[in-house]
CSV table of C-alpha atoms in Angstrom, one decimal:
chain,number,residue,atom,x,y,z
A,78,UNK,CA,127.8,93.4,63.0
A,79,UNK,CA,131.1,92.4,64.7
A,80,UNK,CA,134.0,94.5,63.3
A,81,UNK,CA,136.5,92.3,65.3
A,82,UNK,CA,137.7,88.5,63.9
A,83,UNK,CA,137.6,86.0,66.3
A,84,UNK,CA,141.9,85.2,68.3
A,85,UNK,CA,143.7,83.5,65.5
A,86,UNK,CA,141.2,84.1,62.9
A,87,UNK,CA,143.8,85.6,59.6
A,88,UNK,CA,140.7,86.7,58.0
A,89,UNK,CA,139.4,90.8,58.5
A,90,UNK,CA,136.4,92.7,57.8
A,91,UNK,CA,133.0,92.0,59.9
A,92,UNK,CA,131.7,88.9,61.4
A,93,UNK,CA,128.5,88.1,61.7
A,94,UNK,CA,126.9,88.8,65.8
A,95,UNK,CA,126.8,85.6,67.0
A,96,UNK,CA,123.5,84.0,68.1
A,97,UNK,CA,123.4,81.7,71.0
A,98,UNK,CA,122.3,78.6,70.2
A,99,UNK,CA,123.7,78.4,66.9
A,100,UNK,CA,127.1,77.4,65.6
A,101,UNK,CA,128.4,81.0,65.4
A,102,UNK,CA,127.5,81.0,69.4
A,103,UNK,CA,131.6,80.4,70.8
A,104,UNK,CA,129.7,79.0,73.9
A,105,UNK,CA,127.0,76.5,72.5
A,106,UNK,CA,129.3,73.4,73.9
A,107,UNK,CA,129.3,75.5,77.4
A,108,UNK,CA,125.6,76.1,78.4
A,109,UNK,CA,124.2,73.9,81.0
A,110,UNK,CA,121.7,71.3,80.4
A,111,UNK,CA,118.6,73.5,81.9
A,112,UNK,CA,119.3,76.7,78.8
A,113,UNK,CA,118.0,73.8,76.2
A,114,UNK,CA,114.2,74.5,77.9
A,115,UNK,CA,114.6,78.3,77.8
A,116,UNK,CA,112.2,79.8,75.1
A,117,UNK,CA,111.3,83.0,74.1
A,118,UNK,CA,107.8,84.2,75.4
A,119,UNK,CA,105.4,84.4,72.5
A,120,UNK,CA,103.8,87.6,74.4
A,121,UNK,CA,107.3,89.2,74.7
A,122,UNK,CA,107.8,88.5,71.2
A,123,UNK,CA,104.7,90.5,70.4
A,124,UNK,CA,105.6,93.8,72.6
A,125,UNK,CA,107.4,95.5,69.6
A,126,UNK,CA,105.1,95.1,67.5
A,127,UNK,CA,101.8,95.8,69.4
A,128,UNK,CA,103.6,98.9,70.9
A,129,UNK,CA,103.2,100.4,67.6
A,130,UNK,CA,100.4,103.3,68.1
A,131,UNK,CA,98.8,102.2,64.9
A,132,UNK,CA,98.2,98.3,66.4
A,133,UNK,CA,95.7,97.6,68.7
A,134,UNK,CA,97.2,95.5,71.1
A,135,UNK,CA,94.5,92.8,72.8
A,136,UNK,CA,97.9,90.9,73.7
A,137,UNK,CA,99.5,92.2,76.3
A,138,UNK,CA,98.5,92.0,80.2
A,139,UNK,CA,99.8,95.8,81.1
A,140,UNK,CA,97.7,97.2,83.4
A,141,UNK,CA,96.1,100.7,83.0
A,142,UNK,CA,98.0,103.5,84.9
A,143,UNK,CA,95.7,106.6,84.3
A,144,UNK,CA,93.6,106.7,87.5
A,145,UNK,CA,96.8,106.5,89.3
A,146,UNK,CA,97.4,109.8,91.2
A,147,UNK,CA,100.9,110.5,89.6
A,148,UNK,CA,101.5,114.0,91.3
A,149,UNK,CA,100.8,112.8,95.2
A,150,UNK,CA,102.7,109.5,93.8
A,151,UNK,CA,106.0,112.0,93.2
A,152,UNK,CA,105.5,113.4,96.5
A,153,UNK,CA,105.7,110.4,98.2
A,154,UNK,CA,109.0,109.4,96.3
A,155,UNK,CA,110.6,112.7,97.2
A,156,UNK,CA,109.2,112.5,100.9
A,157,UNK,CA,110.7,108.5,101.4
A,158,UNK,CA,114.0,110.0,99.5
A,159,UNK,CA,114.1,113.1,102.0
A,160,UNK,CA,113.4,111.1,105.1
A,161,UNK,CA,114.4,107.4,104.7
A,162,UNK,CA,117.3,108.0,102.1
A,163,UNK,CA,119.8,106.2,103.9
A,164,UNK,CA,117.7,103.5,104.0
A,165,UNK,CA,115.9,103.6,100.7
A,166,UNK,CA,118.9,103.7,98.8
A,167,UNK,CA,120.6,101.1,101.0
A,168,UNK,CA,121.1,97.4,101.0
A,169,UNK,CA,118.2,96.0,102.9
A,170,UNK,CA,117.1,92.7,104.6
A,171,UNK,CA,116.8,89.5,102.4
A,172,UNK,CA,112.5,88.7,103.4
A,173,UNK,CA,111.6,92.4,103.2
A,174,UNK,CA,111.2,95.9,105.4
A,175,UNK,CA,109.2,94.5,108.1
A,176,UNK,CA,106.9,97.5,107.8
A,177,UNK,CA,105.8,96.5,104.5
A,178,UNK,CA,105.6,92.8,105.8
A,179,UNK,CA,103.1,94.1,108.1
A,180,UNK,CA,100.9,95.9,105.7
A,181,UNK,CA,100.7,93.4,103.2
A,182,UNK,CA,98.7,91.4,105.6
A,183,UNK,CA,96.4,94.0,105.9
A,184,UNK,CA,96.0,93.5,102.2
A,185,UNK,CA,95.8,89.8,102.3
A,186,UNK,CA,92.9,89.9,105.1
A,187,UNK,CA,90.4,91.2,102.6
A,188,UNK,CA,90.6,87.4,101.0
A,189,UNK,CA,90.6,85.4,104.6
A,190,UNK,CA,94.2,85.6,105.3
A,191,UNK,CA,95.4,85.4,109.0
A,192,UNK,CA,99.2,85.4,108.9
A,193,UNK,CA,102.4,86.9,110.7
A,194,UNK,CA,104.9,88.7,109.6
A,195,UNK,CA,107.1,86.5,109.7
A,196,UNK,CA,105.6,84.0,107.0
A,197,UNK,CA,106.1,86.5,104.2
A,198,UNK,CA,108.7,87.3,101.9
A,199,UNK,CA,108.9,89.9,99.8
A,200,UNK,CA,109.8,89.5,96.4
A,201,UNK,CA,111.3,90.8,92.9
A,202,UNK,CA,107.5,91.0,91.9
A,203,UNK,CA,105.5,87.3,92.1
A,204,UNK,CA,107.4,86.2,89.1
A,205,UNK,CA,110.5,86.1,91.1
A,206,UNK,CA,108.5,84.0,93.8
A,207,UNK,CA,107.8,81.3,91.1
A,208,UNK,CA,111.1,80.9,90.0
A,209,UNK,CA,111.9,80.8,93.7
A,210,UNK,CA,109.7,78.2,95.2
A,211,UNK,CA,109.9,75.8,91.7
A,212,UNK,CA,114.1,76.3,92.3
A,213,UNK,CA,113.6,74.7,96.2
A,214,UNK,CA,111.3,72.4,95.4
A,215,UNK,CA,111.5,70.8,91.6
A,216,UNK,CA,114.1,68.6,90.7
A,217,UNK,CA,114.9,67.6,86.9
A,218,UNK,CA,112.0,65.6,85.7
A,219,UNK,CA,109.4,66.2,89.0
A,220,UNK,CA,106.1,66.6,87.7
A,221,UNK,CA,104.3,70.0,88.2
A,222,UNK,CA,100.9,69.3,87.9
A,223,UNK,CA,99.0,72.7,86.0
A,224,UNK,CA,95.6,74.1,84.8
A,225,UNK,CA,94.9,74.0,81.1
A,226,UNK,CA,96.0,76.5,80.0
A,227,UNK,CA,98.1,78.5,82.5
A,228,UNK,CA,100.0,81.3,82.6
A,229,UNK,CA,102.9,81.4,80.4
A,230,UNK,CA,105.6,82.7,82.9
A,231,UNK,CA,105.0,80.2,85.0
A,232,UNK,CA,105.6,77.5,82.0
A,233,UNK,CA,108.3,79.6,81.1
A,234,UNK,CA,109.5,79.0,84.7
A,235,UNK,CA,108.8,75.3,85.1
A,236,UNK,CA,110.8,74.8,81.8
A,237,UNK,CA,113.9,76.2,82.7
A,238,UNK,CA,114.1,74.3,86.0
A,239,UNK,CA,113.3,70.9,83.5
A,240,UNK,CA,110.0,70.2,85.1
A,241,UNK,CA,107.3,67.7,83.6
A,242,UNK,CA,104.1,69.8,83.3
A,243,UNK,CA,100.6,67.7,83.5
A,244,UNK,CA,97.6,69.7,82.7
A,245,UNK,CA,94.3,69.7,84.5
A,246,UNK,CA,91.7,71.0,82.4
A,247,UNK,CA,89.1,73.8,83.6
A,248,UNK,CA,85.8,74.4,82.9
A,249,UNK,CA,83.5,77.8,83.9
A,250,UNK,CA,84.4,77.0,87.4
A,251,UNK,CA,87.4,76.5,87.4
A,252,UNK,CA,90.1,73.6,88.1
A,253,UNK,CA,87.8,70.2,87.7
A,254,UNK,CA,88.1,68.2,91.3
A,255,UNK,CA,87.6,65.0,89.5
A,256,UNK,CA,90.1,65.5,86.6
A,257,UNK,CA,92.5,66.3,89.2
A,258,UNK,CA,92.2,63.2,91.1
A,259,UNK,CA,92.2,61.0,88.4
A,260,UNK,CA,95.5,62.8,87.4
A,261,UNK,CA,97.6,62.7,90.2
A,262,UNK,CA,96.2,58.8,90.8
A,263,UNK,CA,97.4,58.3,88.0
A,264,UNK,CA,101.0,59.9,88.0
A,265,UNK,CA,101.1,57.7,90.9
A,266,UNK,CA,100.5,54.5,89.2
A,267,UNK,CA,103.2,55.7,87.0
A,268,UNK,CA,105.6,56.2,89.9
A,269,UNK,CA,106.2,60.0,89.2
A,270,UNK,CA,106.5,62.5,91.9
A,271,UNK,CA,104.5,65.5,91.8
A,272,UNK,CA,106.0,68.2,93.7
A,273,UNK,CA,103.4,71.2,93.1
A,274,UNK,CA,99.9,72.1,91.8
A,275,UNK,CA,100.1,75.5,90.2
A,276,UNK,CA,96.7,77.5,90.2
A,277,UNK,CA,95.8,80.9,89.3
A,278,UNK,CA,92.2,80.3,91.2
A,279,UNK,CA,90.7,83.9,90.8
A,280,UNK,CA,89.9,85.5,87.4
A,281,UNK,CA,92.6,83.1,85.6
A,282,UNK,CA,95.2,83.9,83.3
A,283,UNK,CA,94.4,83.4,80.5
A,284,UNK,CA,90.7,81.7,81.1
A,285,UNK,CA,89.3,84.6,82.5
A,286,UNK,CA,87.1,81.9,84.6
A,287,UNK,CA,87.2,81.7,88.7
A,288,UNK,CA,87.5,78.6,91.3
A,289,UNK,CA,84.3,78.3,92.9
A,290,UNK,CA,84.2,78.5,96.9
A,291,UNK,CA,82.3,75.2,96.7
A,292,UNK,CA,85.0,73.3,94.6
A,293,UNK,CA,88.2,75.1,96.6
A,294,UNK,CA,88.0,72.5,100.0
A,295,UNK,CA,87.8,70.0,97.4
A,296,UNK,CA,91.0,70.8,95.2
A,297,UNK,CA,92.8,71.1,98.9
A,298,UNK,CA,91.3,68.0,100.2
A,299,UNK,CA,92.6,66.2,97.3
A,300,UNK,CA,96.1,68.0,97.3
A,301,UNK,CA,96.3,66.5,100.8
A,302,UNK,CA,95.5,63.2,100.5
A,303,UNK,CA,98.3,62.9,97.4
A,304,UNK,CA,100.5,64.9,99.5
A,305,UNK,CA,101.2,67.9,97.0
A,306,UNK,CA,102.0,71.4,97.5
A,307,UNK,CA,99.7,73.8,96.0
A,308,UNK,CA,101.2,76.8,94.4
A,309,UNK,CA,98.4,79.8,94.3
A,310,UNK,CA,99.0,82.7,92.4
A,311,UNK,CA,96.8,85.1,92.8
A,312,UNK,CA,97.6,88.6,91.2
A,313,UNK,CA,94.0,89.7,90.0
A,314,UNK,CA,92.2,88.2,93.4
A,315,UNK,CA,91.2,92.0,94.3
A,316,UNK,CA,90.2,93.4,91.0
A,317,UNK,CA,86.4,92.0,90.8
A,318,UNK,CA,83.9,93.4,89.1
A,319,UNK,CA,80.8,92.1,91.1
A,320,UNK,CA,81.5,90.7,94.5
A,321,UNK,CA,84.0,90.5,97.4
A,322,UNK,CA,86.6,88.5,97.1
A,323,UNK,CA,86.5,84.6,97.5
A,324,UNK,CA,88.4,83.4,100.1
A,325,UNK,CA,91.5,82.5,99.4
A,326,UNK,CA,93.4,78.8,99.1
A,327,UNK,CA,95.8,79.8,101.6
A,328,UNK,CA,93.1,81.0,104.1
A,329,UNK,CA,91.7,76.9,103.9
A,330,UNK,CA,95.0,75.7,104.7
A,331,UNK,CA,98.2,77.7,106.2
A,332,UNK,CA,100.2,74.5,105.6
A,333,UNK,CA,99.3,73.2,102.5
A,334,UNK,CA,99.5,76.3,100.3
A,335,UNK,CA,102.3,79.0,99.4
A,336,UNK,CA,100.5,82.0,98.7
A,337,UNK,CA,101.7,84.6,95.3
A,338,UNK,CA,100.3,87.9,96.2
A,339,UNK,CA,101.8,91.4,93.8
A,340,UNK,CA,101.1,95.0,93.5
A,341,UNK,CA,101.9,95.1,89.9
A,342,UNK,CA,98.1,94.4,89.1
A,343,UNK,CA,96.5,96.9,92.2
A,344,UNK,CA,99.5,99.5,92.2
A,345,UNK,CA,101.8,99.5,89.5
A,346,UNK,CA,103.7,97.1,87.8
A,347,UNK,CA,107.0,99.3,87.6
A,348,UNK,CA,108.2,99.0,91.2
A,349,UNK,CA,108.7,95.4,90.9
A,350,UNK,CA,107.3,94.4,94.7
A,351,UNK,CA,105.6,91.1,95.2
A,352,UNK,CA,105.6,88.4,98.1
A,353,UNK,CA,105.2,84.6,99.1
A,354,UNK,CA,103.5,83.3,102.0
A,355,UNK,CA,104.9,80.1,103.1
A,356,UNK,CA,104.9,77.4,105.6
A,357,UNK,CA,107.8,78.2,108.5
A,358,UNK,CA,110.1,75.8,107.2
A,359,UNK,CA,109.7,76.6,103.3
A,360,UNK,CA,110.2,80.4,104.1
A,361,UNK,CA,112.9,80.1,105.3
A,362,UNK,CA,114.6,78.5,102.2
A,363,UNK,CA,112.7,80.7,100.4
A,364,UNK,CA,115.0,83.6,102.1
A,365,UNK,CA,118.1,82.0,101.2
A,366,UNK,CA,117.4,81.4,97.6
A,367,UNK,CA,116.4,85.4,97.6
A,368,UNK,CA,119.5,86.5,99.3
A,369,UNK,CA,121.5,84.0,96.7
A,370,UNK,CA,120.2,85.5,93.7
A,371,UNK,CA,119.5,88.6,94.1
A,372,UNK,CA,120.7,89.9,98.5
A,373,UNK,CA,117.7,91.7,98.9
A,374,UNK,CA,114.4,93.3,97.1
A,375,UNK,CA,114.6,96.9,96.6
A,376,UNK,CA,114.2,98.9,99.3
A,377,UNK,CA,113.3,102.0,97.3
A,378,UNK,CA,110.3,100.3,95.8
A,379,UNK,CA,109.5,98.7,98.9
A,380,UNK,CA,109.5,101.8,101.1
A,381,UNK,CA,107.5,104.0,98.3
A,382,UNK,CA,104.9,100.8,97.8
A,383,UNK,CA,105.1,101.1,102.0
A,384,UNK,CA,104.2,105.0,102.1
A,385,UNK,CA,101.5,104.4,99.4
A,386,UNK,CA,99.5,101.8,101.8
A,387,UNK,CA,100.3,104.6,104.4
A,388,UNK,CA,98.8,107.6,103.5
A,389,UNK,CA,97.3,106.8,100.3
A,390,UNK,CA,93.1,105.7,100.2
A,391,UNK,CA,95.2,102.4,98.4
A,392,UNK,CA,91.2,100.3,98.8
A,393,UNK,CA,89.9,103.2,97.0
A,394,UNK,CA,92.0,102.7,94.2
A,395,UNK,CA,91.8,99.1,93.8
A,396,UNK,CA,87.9,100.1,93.3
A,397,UNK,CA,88.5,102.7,90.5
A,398,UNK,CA,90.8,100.0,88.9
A,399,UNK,CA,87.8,97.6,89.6
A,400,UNK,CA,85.1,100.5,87.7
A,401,UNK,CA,87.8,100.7,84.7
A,402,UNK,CA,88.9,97.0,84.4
A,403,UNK,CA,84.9,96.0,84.4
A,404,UNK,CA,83.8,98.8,81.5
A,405,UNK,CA,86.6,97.5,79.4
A,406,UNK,CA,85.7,94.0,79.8
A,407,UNK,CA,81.9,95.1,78.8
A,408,UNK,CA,83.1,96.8,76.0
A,409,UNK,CA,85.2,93.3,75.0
A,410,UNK,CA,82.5,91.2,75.3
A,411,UNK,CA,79.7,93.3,73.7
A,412,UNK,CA,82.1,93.7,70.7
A,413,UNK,CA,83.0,90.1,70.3
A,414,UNK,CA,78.8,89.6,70.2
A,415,UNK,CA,78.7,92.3,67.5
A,416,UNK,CA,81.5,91.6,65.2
A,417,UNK,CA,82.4,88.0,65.9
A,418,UNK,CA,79.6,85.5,66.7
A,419,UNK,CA,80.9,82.5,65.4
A,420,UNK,CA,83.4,82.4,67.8
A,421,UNK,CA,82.7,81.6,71.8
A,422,UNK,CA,84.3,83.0,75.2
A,423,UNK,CA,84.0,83.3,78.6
A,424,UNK,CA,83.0,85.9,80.7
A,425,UNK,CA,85.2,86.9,83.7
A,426,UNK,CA,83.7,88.5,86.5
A,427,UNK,CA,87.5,90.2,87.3
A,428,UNK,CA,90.8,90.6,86.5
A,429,UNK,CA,92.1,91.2,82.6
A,430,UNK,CA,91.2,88.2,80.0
A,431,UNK,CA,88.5,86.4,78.2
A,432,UNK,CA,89.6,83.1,76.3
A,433,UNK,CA,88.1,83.0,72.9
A,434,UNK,CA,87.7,79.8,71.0
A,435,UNK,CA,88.0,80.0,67.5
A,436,UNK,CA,85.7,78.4,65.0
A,437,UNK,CA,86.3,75.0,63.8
A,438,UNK,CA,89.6,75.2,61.2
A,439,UNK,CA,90.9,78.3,62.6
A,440,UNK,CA,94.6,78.4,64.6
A,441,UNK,CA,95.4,81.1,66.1
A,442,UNK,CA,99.2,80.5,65.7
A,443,UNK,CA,99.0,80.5,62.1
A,444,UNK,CA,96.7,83.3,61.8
A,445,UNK,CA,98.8,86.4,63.7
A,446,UNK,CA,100.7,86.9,61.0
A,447,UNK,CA,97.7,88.1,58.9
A,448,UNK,CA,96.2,89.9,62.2
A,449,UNK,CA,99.4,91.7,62.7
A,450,UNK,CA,98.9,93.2,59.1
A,451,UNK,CA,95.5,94.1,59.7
A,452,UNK,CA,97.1,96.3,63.3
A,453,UNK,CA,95.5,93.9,66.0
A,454,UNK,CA,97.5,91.5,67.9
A,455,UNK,CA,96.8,88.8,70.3
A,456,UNK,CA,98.0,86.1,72.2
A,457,UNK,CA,97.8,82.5,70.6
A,458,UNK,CA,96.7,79.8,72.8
A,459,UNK,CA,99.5,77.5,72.5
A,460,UNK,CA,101.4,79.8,74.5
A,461,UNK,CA,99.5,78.3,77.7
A,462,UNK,CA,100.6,74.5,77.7
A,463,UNK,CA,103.3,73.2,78.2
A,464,UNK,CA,102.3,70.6,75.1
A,465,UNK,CA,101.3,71.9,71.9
A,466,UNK,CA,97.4,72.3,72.8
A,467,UNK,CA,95.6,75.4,72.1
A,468,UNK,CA,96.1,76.0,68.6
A,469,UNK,CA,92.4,76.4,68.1
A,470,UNK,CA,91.7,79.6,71.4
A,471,UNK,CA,93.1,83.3,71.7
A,472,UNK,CA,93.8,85.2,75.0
A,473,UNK,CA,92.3,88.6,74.6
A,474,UNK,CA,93.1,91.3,77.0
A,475,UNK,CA,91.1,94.2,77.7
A,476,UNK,CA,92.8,96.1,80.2
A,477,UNK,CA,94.6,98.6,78.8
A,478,UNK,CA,93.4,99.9,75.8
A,479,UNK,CA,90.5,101.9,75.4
A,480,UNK,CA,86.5,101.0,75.2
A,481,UNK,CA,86.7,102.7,71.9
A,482,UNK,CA,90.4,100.9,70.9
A,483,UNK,CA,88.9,97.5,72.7
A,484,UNK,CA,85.9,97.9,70.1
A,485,UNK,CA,88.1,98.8,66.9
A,486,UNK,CA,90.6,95.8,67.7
A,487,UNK,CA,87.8,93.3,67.7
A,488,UNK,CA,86.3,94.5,64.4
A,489,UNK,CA,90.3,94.1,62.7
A,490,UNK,CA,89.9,91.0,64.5
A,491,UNK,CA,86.5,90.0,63.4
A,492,UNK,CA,87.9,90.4,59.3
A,493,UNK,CA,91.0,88.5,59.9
A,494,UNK,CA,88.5,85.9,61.3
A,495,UNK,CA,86.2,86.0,58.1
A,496,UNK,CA,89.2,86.0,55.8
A,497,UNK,CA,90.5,82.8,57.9
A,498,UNK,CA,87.1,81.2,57.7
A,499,UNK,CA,86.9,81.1,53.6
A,500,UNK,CA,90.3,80.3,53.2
A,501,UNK,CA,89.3,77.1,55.3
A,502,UNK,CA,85.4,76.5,53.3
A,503,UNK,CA,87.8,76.6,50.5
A,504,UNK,CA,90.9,74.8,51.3
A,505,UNK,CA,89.8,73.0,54.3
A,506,UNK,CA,92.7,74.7,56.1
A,507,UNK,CA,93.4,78.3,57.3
A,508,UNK,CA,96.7,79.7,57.1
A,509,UNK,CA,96.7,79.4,53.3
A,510,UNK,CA,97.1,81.8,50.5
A,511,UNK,CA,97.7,85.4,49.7
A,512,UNK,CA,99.5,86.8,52.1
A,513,UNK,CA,101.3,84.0,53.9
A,514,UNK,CA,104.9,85.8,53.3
A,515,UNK,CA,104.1,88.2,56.4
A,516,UNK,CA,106.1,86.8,59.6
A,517,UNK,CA,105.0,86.1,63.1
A,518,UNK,CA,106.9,88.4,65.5
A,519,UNK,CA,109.8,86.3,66.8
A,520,UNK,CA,112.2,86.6,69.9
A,521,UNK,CA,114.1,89.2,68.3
A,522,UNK,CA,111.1,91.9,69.1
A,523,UNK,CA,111.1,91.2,72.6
């Protein structure tokens, strides 16, 4: 609470804290016309919550830092700070330490990827590369063309730059070729420019599901003939649990495709490093919207990411995270046959998620409330479009809590489920009775 009136105001004792958006906020009447898209993220929203040791969070996309070597990692830190300090600790260039700019193509060879230096940029993680390429290219109503679902920090993105999202549906191999043509013929009919295809092609968030090799030249062919960008994100493309990378969109076509690439998912999320690889010409405004926002990525995290690839076995541990990620997704899917059968879901052959569909008369949305209570929490899957659908699927995540906590999660789950399921045999709705007073998590537990 405010102890101090507002200039002018004759009254004393506390205010209430203003809250923007409201008509306590002194500024609402100053806010720019983008700040009316911002929303909070319904998985932020959750973090307080499923932080508590008692919850077992299936929500949440943090990776799992326990097979990281912590003591060599400290080393490494005090070596780059006892060596480099000057430049560690220093401003740096606006596209990244070369250096780095060189090893991350070694990286980005294990999915097809011939590049230079030159084309990449490094990045406040990927998130920042998103907001960066949809700031250059999208325009107040331009139509983003998207998966259904896709990741919700990219709609979170698109929103705040007042894109139109169109969704694409998937299915178990991904983006559909023909859905996507019919869509962007048809938001060409309607005289509406499409500016980007956003695609997370490998072990999608939140489908869990992959593009197939035989339907990627297709979903570029098509891209080129309605001349549209495509926009692949690809965080989880090195964390498979059964085979060698696909190639990768950008390896198909060096023109056609900017490339997302982060070492939040293989390293660790906390140094904040990701990239873009671009076309010439896009890169280069990709620079100058860096340096405008933020001068330059940190060279501290850039040079300690740099002396990991160095002298660390870094393709050794992307294959221990591989061994973990894969026996917690077992232990996700053999619990969801156990405990809940009348529900569906796909199996990913990488990366952190299954999608769960609920059974008919279930939302997920209205249901957390009552799974909160019962110490699991998920993601509901209207989180992922950009228009309302998904009330009937759930993003589960299984990367970082235990086989055992994965296990224990889905059984809360599975009763919240039941309990759901009679409410709607005898209602013909869930979401009803005892209990409804319990709140979703809102934007204030972010």
């Amino acid at each position: 609470m405010s102890q101090h009136p507002l200039p002018g105001d004759p009254t004393s004792g506390p205010l209430p804290t203003p809250a923007a958006g409201t008509r306590l906020d002194r500024w609402l009447g100053s806010y720019s016309a983008r700040t009316h898209g911002m929303r909070a993220s319904e998985i932020r929203a959750l973090f307080a919550v499923a932080n508590r040791p008692e919850v077992v969070s299936l929500a949440g996309g943090m990776p799992c830092l326990d097979v990281l070597p912590l003591d060599t990692l400290a080393e490494l830190s005090r070596h780059v700070v006892a060596t480099r300090g000057a430049t560690a600790l220093q401003y740096g260039s606006g596209q990244g330490e070369e250096r780095l700019r060189e090893q991350i193509l070694e990286v980005m060879r294990l999915e097809g990827i011939d590049a230079h230096p030159d084309d990449v940029v490094v990045t406040t993680g990927s998130q920042q590369a998103l907001d960066l390429v949809t700031r250059i290219f999208v325009d107040p109503g331009d139509v983003i063309v998207a998966e259904a679902p896709s990741y919700v920090g990219a709609l979170g993105v698109f929103r705040a730059y007042e894109a139109d999202v169109v969704h694409v549906p998937l299915d178990e191999a991904g983006l559909i070729p023909a859905a996507l043509e019919e869509t962007l013929a048809r938001l060409e009919r309607a005289g509406r420019r499409v500016k980007l295809l956003y695609t997370v092609p490998n072990f999608h968030n939140p489908a869990g599901v992959t593009l197939s090799a035989e339907r990627r030249p297709q979903i570029l062919e098509i891209a080129r003939r309605h001349n549209v960008l495509v926009l692949e994100d690809n965080p989880y493309g090195l964390l498979g649990f059964e085979a060698d990378p696909l190639p990768a969109l950008r390896s198909l076509d060096d023109d056609g495709v900017i490339y997302l690439g982060s070492f939040s998912k293989t390293f660790a999320p906390g140094y904040r490093v990701g990239w873009a690889v671009a076309p010439h010409a896009v890169r280069e405004k990709l620079v100058l919207a860096s340096e405008s926002a933020i001068l330059c990525p940190s060279n501290a995290s850039q040079l300690a990411i740099s002396a990991y690839l160095e002298r660390c076995d870094w393709r050794g541990q992307i294959k221990s995270f591989r061994e973990l990620y894969r026996e917690r997704r077992d232990a996700m899917i053999g619990a969801l046959a156990e405990y809940l059968p009348s529900a569906s879901w796909t199996v990913p052959d990488g990366g952190f998620y299954t999608w769960v569909k609920l059974p008919d008369g279930l939302d997920a949305r209205a249901m957390l409330p009552r799974a909160v209570t019962a110490r699991v929490a998920y993601v509901p899957g209207t989180a992922f479009y950009a228009d309302g659908q998904g009330a009937d699927h759930m993003r589960l995540s299984f990367c970082f809590p235990t086989p055992e906590r994965i296990r224990e999660g889905v059984r809360r789950l599975a009763t919240v489920v039941s309990g759901e399921s009679e409410l709607v045999d005898l209602f013909g709705t869930g979401g009803s009775g005892p209990g409804d007073d319990v709140q979703a998590p809102g934007p204030d537990l972010a």
